[in-house]
XYZ file of C-alpha atoms in Angstrom:
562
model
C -6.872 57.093 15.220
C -7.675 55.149 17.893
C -8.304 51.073 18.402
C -10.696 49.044 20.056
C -10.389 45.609 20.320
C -12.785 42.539 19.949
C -12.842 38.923 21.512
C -14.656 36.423 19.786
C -15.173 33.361 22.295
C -16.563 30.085 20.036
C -19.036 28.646 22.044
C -20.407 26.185 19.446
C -18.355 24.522 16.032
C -18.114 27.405 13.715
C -17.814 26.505 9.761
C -15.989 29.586 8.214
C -15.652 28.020 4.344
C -12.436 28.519 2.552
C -12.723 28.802 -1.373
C -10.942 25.165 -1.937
C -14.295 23.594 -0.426
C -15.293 21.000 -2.788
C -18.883 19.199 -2.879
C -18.082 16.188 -0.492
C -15.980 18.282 2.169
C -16.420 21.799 3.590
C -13.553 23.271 4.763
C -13.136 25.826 7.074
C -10.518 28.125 7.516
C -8.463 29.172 10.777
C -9.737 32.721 11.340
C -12.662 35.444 11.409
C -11.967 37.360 8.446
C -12.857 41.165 8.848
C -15.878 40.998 6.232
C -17.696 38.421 8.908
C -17.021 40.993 11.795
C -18.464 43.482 9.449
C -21.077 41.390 9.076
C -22.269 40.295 12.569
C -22.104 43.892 13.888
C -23.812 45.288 11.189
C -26.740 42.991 11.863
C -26.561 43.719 15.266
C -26.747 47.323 14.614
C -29.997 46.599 11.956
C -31.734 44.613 14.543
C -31.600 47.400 17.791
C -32.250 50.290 15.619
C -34.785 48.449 13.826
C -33.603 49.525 10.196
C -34.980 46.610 8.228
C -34.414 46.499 4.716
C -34.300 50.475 4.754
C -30.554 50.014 6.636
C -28.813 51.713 3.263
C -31.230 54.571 3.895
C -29.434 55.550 7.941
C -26.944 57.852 7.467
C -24.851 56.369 10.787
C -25.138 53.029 9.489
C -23.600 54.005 5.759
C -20.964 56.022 7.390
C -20.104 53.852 10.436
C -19.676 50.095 8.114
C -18.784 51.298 5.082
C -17.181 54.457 5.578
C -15.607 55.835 8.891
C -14.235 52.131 10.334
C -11.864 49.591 9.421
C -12.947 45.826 10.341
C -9.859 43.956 11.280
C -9.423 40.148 10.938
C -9.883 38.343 14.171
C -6.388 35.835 14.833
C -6.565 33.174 16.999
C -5.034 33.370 20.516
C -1.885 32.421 21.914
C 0.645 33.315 24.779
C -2.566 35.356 25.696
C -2.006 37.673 22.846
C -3.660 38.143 19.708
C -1.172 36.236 17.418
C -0.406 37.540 13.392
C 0.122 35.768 10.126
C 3.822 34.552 10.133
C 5.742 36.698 7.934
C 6.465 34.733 5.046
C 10.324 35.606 5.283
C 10.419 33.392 8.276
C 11.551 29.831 7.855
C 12.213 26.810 10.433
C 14.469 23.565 10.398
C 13.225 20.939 8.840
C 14.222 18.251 11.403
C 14.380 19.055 15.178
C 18.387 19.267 16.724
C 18.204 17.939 20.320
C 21.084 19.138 22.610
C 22.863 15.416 23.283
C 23.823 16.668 27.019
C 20.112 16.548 28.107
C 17.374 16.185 25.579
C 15.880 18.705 26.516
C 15.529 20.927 23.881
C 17.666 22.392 21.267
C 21.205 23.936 21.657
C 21.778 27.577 21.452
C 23.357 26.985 17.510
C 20.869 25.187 16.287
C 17.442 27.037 17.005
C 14.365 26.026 14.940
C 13.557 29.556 13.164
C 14.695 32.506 11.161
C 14.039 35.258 9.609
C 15.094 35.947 5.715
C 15.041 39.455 6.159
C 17.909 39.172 8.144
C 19.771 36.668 7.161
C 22.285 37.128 4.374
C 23.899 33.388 4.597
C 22.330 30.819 1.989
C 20.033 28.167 4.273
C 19.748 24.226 3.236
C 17.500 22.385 5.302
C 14.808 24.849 6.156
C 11.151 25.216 5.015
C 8.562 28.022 5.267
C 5.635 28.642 8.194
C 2.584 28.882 8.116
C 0.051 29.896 10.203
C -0.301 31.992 12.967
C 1.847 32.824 15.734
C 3.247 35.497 17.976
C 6.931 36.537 18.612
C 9.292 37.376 21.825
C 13.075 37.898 21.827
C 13.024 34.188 21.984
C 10.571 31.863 21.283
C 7.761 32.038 18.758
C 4.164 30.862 20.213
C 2.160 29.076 16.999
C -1.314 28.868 17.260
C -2.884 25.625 17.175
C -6.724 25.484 16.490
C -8.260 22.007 16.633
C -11.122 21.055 13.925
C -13.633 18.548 13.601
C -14.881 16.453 10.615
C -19.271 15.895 11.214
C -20.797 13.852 8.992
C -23.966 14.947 7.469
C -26.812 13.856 5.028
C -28.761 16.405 2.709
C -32.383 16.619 3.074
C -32.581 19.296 0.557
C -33.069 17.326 -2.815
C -32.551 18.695 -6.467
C -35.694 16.656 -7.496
C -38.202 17.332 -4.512
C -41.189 17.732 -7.131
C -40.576 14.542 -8.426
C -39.877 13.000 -5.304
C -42.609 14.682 -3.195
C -41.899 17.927 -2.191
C -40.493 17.679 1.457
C -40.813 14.010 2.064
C -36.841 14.240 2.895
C -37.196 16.789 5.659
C -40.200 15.028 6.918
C -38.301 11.549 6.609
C -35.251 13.054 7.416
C -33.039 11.053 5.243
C -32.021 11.913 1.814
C -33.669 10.400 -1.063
C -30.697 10.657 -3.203
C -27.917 9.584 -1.068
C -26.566 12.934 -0.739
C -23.645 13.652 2.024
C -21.587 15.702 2.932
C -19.171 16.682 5.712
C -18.158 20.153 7.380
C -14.829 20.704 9.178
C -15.520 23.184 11.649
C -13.431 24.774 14.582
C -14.111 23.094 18.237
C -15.872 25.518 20.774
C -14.111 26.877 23.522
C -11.554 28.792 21.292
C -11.199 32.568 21.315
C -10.078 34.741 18.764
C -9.163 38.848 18.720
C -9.692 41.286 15.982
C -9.829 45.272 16.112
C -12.016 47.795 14.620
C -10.261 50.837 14.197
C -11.742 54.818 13.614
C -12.082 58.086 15.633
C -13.225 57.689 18.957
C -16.375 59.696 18.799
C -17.319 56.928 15.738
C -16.427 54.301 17.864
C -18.119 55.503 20.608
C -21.318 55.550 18.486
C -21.045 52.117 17.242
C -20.943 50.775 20.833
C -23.789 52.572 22.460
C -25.942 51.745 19.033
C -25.359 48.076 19.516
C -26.593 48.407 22.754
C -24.332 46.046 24.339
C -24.883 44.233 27.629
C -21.850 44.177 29.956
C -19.957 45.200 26.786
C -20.997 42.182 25.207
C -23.670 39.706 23.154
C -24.083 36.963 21.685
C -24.029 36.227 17.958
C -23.892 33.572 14.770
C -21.256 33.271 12.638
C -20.777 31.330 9.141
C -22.578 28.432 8.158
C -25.442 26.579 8.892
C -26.358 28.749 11.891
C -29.782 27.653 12.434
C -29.109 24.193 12.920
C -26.384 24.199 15.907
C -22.990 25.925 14.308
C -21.837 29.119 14.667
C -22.621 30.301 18.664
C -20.257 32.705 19.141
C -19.704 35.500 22.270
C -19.004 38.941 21.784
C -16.634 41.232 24.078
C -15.401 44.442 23.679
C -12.657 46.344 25.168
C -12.020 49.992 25.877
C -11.580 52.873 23.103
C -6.978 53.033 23.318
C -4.603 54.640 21.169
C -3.533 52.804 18.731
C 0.152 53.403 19.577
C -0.302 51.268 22.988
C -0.921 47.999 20.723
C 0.666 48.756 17.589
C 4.125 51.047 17.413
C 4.449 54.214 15.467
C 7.410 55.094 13.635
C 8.874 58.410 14.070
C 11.841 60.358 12.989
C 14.094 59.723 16.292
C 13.388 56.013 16.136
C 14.658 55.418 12.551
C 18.397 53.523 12.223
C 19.067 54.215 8.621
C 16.608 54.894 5.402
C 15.161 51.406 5.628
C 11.330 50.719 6.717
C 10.035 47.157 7.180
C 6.471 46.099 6.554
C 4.167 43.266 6.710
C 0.745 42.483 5.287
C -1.703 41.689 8.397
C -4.351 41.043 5.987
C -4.330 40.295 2.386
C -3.727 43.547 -0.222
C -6.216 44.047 -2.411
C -4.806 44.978 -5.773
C -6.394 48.039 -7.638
C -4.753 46.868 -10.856
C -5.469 43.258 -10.743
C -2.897 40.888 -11.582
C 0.368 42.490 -12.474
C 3.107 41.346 -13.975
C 5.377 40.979 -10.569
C 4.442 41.022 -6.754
C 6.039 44.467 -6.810
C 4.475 46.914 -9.212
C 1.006 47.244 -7.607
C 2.631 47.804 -4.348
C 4.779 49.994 -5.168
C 2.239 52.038 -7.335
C 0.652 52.514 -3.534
C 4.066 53.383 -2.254
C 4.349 56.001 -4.663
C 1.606 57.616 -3.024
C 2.768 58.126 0.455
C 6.494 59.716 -1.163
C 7.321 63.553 -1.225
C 8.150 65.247 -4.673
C 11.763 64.408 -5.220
C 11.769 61.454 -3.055
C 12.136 58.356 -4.423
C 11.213 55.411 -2.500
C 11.790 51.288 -3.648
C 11.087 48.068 -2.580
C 14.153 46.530 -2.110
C 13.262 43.033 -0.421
C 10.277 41.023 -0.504
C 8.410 37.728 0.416
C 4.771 37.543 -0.962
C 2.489 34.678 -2.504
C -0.846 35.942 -4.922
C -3.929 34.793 -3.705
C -7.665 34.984 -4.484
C -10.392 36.367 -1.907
C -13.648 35.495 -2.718
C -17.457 35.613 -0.171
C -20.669 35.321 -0.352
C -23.271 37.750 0.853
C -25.863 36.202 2.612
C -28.667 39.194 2.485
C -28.250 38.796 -1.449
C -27.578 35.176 -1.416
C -25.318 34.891 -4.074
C -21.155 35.126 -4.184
C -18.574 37.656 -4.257
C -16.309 37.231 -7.627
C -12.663 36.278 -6.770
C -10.486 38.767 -6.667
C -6.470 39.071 -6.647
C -5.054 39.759 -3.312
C -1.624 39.703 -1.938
C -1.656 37.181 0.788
C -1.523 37.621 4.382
C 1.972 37.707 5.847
C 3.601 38.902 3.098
C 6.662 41.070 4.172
C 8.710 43.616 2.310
C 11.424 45.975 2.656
C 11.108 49.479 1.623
C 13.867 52.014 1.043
C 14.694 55.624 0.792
C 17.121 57.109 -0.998
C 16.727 59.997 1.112
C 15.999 60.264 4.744
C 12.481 59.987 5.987
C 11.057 63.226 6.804
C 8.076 63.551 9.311
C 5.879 64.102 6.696
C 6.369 61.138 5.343
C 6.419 58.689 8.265
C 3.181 60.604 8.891
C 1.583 59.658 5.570
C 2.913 56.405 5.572
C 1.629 55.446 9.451
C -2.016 56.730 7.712
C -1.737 54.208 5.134
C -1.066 51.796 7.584
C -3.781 51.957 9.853
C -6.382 52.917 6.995
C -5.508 50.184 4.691
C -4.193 50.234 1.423
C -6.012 48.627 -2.189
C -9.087 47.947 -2.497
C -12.238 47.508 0.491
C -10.205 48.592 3.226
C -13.294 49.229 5.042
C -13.423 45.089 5.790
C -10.090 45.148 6.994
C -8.288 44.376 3.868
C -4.441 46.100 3.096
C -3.532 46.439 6.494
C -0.047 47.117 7.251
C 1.774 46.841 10.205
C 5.645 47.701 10.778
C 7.819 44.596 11.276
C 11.478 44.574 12.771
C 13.406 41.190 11.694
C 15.346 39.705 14.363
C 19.275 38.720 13.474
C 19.180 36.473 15.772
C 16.725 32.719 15.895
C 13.956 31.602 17.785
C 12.895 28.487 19.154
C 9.449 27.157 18.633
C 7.562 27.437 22.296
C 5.294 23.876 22.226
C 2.954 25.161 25.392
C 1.254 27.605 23.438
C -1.920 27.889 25.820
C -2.631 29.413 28.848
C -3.748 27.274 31.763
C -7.097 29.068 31.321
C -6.966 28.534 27.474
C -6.096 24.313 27.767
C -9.414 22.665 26.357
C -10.129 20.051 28.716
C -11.030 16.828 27.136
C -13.615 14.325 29.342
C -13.917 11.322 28.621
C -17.592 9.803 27.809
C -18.201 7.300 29.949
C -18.271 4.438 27.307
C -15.258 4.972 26.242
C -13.400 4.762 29.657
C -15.848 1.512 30.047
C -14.297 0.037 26.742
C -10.709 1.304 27.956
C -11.154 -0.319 31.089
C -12.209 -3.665 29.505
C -9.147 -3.352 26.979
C -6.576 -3.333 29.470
C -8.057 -5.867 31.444
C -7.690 -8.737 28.325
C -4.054 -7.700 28.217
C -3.601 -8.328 32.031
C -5.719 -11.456 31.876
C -4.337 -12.768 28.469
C -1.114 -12.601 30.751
C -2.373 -14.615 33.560
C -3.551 -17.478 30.956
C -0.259 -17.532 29.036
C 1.444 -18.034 32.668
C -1.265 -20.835 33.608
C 0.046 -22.586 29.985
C 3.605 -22.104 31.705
C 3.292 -23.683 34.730
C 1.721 -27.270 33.030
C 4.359 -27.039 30.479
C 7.324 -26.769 33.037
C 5.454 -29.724 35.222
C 4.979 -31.872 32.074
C 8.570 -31.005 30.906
C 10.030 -32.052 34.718
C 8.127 -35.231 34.869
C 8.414 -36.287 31.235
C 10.120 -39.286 32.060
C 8.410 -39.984 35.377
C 5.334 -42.231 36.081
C 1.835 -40.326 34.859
C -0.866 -39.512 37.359
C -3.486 -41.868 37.303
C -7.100 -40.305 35.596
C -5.222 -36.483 34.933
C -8.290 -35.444 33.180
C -10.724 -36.471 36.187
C -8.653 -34.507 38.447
C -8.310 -31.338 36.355
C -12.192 -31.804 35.506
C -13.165 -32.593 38.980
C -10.562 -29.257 40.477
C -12.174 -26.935 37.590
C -15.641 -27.689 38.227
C -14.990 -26.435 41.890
C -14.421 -22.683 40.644
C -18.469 -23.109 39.334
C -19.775 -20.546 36.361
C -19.097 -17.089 36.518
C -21.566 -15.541 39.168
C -22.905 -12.902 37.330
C -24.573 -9.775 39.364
C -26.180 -7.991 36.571
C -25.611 -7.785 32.838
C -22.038 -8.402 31.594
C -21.087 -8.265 35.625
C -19.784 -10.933 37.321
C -19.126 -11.167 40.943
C -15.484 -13.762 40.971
C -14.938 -13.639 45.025
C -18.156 -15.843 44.939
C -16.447 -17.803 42.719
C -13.067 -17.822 44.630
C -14.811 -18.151 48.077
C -16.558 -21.667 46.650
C -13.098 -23.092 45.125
C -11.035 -22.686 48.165
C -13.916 -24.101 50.090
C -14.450 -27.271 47.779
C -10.349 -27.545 48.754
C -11.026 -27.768 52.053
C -13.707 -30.372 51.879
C -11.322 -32.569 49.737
C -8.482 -32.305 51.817
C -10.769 -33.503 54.855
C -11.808 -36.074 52.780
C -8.676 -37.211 50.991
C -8.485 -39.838 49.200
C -7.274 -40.598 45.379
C -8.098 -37.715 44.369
C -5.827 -35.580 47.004
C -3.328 -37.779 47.331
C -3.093 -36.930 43.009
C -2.967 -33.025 43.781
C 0.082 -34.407 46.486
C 2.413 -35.485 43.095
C 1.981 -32.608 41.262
C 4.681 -29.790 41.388
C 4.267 -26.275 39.676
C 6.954 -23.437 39.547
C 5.714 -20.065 40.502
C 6.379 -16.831 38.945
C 9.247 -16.035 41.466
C 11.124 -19.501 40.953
C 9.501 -21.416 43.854
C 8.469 -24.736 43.425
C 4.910 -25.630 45.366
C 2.730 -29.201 45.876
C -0.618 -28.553 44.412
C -2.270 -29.776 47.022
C -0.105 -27.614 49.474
C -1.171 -24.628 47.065
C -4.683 -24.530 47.294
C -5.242 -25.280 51.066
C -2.108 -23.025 52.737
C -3.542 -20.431 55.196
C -1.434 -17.992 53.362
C -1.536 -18.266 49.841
C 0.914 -17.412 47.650
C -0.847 -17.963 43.938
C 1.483 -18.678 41.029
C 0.467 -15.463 39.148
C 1.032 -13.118 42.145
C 4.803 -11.893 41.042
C 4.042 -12.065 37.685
C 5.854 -9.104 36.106
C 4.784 -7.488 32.575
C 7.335 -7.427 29.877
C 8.991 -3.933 29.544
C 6.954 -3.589 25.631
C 3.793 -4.687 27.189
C 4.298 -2.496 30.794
C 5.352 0.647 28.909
C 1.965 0.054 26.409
C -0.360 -0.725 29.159
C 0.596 2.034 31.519
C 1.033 4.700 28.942
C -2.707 3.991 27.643
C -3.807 3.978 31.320
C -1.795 7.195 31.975
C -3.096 8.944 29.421
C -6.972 8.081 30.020
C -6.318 8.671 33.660
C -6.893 4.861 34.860
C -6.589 2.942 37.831
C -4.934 -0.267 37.075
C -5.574 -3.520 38.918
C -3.281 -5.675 40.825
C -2.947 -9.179 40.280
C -4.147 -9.847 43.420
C -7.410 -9.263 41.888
C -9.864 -12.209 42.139
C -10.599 -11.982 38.162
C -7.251 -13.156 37.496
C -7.780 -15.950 40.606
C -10.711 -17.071 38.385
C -8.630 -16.956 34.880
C -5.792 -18.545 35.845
C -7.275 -21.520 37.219
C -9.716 -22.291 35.106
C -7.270 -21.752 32.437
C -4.542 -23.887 34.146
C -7.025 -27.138 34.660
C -8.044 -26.643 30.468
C -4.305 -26.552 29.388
C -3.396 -29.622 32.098
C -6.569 -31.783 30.353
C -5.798 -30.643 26.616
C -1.869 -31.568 27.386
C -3.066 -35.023 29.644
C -1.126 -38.173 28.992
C -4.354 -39.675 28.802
């Protein structure tokens, strides 16, 4: 048998339903099921060979998609490797040990993960997986696949005579008030499944899709015609099976013991039974010699239904019992394995076993439980793989403007500072004859804002105008400087200044400029700014010139003796 394998690149949200959907929100689930590969390649095949509705009537189409191949599911990808449904027997901690020498990770007694199979010591503390993953001596790689919530509004009413025929599409709101939502899987993600058969039948299917660099472009799943489901196409070369999946053989065998795991869900030819073993062991039976006798001896499985819906007949697929997806299980001889056997059972594997095998259901694949533990590997993308997030330009606008209140509600609060510790110092002291003139007359020096377009304001104008108006009164002099002469503030490194010194020095050292942000506020501000990659501004920023005297003259005239 021989294997040839398919990526599936998502180049729009895909909605793949799951059978818990309910009215209000679709669900989708985390992979591309066999019967949807099926699918998309059999109408691929209908539309170059231009079949029609007479398809069931071509002998290679009957043989090749419902016959001769097996459809397997397509996993997501991770550690560049299509990953599999975690065995059920595996199991991680519950609450992450940190090694206390460096934080860096967990010690080499307390990995995350383990597997059942192996493990004959009773576990507290540990939980099942879920999911999809792949495995290495020591670290296993989960999957991680990123979904979306759209909102949408039905324009498909249950009472369009009454209400006008197709006034909502023509309106395009919904007369009813109908919503809905669909989770569906980001683009950018890429998946791998694998149809399996003889070469020559592969061979066929290729050169009858009449593929274009190996490759096209296709639909998938729901609501196709109105911007889901863009999905690419790629196909590999025709390999052995053996170089992706190992065969057992004779030589390779330890002791009578075989381990298996489901890498789809088992279809069960007897329906429900009364334990998780009976129909599988009813398909065991089948793969035994004469005088063999062959048990399950361990085994981690959950029931599930499989249900679909066939879109060329419009109407669902009845749920069916299945044996879930990861589902692991230990089978034993009481005699050793002969090479007929092994040879029997590695058909069954690849084939499928229960029921519509042809979609990729009752895969089997041989699994060897590690003794040992993993850890759980958190990069679990390639560099290639990383989706790169932008940010819309908006919402770096409303970012920006964000940080910039917390900086600036800083440089107020230290404006309030410096009048309280000059009213606290000169509590006792004489007051300065007509305080709110002088803050009044210094404030209206800084002028409006001198805006430059809409919500844009140009503040050097502003600062160019105060420190000139300075000038001028210091030239003139009078009450009013010889005021700004009594006042002392206290600058943000300790230093006492005269006001009136302040504000006409040729260097100017501005009460704000060592300002320092508490290490709660500092560690918010720059992670925010870290993460959406800004560039924060300096206090020497003429903004905060602007703020922190206009503030300082409104606090000085609320808190005025006067």
């Amino acid at each position: 048998m021989k294997l040839l394998e398919v990526t599936i690149k998502t180049l729009s949200p895909i909605v793949l339903t799951t059978s818990s959907t309910n009215g209000v929100l679709i669900k989708s689930v985390d992979f591309i099921s066999g019967s949807v590969l099926r699918g998309v390649l059999a109408g691929r095949f209908i539309k170059e060979q231009g079949l029609g509705k007479l398809a069931h009537e071509d002998e290679d189409f009957v043989n090749l998609f419902f016959n001769q191949l097996r459809f397997v599911d397509a996993y997501p990808v991770a550690n560049n490797q299509r990953t599999i449904p975690i065995p059920q027997s595996i199991q991680k901690r519950k609450q992450r040990i940190i090694d206390s020498t460096n934080f860096t990770g967990t010690t080499k007694e307390a990995k995350e993960v383990v597997d059942l199979l192996a493990w004959s010591d009773t576990l507290v503390d540990y939980k099942s997986m879920k999911g999809f993953a792949t495995f290495d001596a020591d670290y296993v790689y989960p999957a991680s696949i990123f979904k979306s919530i759209s909102f949408h509004m039905s324009r498909n009413s249950n009472n369009k005579q009454k209400k006008g025929g197709d006034r909502e599409r023509i309106s395009g709101t919904s007369l009813d008030g109908v919503i809905y939502n669909y989770e569906s899987i980001d683009a950018g993600y890429e998946f791998k499944g694998y149809l399996l058969g003889e070469e020559d039948t592969l061979d066929k299917l290729i050169k009858k899709l009449d593929l274009v660099d190996n490759r096209f472009e296709g639909r998938i799943g729901r609501s196709k015609f109105t911007g889901y489901g863009q999905c690419e196409f790629s196909f590999g070369p025709i390999e052995e099976v053996e170089s992706v999946y190992p065969i057992i053989d004779v030589q390779s065998l330890t002791d009578n013991r075989i381990y298996l795991r489901a890498d789809t869900p088992i279809l069960l030819e007897t329906g429900i039974a009364s334990n998780s073993q009976s129909p599988l062991q009813d398909i065991i039976n089948k793969f035994k010699e004469n005088n063999c006798v062959i048990k399950i001896t361990k085994m981690f499985a959950n029931y599930t239904t499989v249900d679909g819906f066939v879109s060329i007949w419009g109407i669902k697929r009845p749920q069916v019992p299945a044996i879930e997806k990861g589902a692991v299980f230990e089978i034993t001889s009481e005699t050793p394995w002969t090479a007929d056997m092994l040879a029997r059972l590695n058909e069954y594997i690849f084939n499928g076993i229960g029921e519509r095998t042809e979609e990729g259901f009752g895969q089997l694949r041989f699994w060897q439980p590690q003794s040992g533990n993993w850890d759980i590997h958190k990069n679990v993308f390639s560099e290639e793989q990383t989706l790169q997030s932008a940010l819309c330009p908006e919402v770096e606008r409303v970012a920006t403007r964000i940080l910039m209140d917390t900086l600036i509600r800083k440089v107020r609060k230290e404006a309030l500072r410096c009048i309280q510790d000059w009213r606290k110092a000169n509590r006792w002291s004489a007051k300065v004859a007509g305080e709110k003139h002088i803050f009044a007359r210094l404030e209206s020096f800084l002028g409006a804002r001198a805006m430059v377009g809409f919500g844009e304001y140009d503040y050097s104008k502003n600062k160019a105008i105060f420190l000139k108006e300075c000038e001028h009164a210091k030239t003139v002099g009078g009450v009013f400087w010889k005021q700004l002469n009594r006042i002392k503030i206290k600058l943000a490194n300790g230093r006492e200044e005269v006001l009136a010194d302040l504000l006409t020095k040729e260097k100017i050292d501005w009460p704000y400029k060592d300002l320092q942000l508490t290490a709660e506020e500092g560690d918010k501000v720059l992670q925010v700014a870290k993460d959406l990659k800004l560039t924060l501004p300096s206090f020497d920023n003429d903004v905060f010139f602007y703020e922190f005297w206009l503030w300082f003259c409104r606090h000085a005239r609320k808190n005025s003796k006067q």
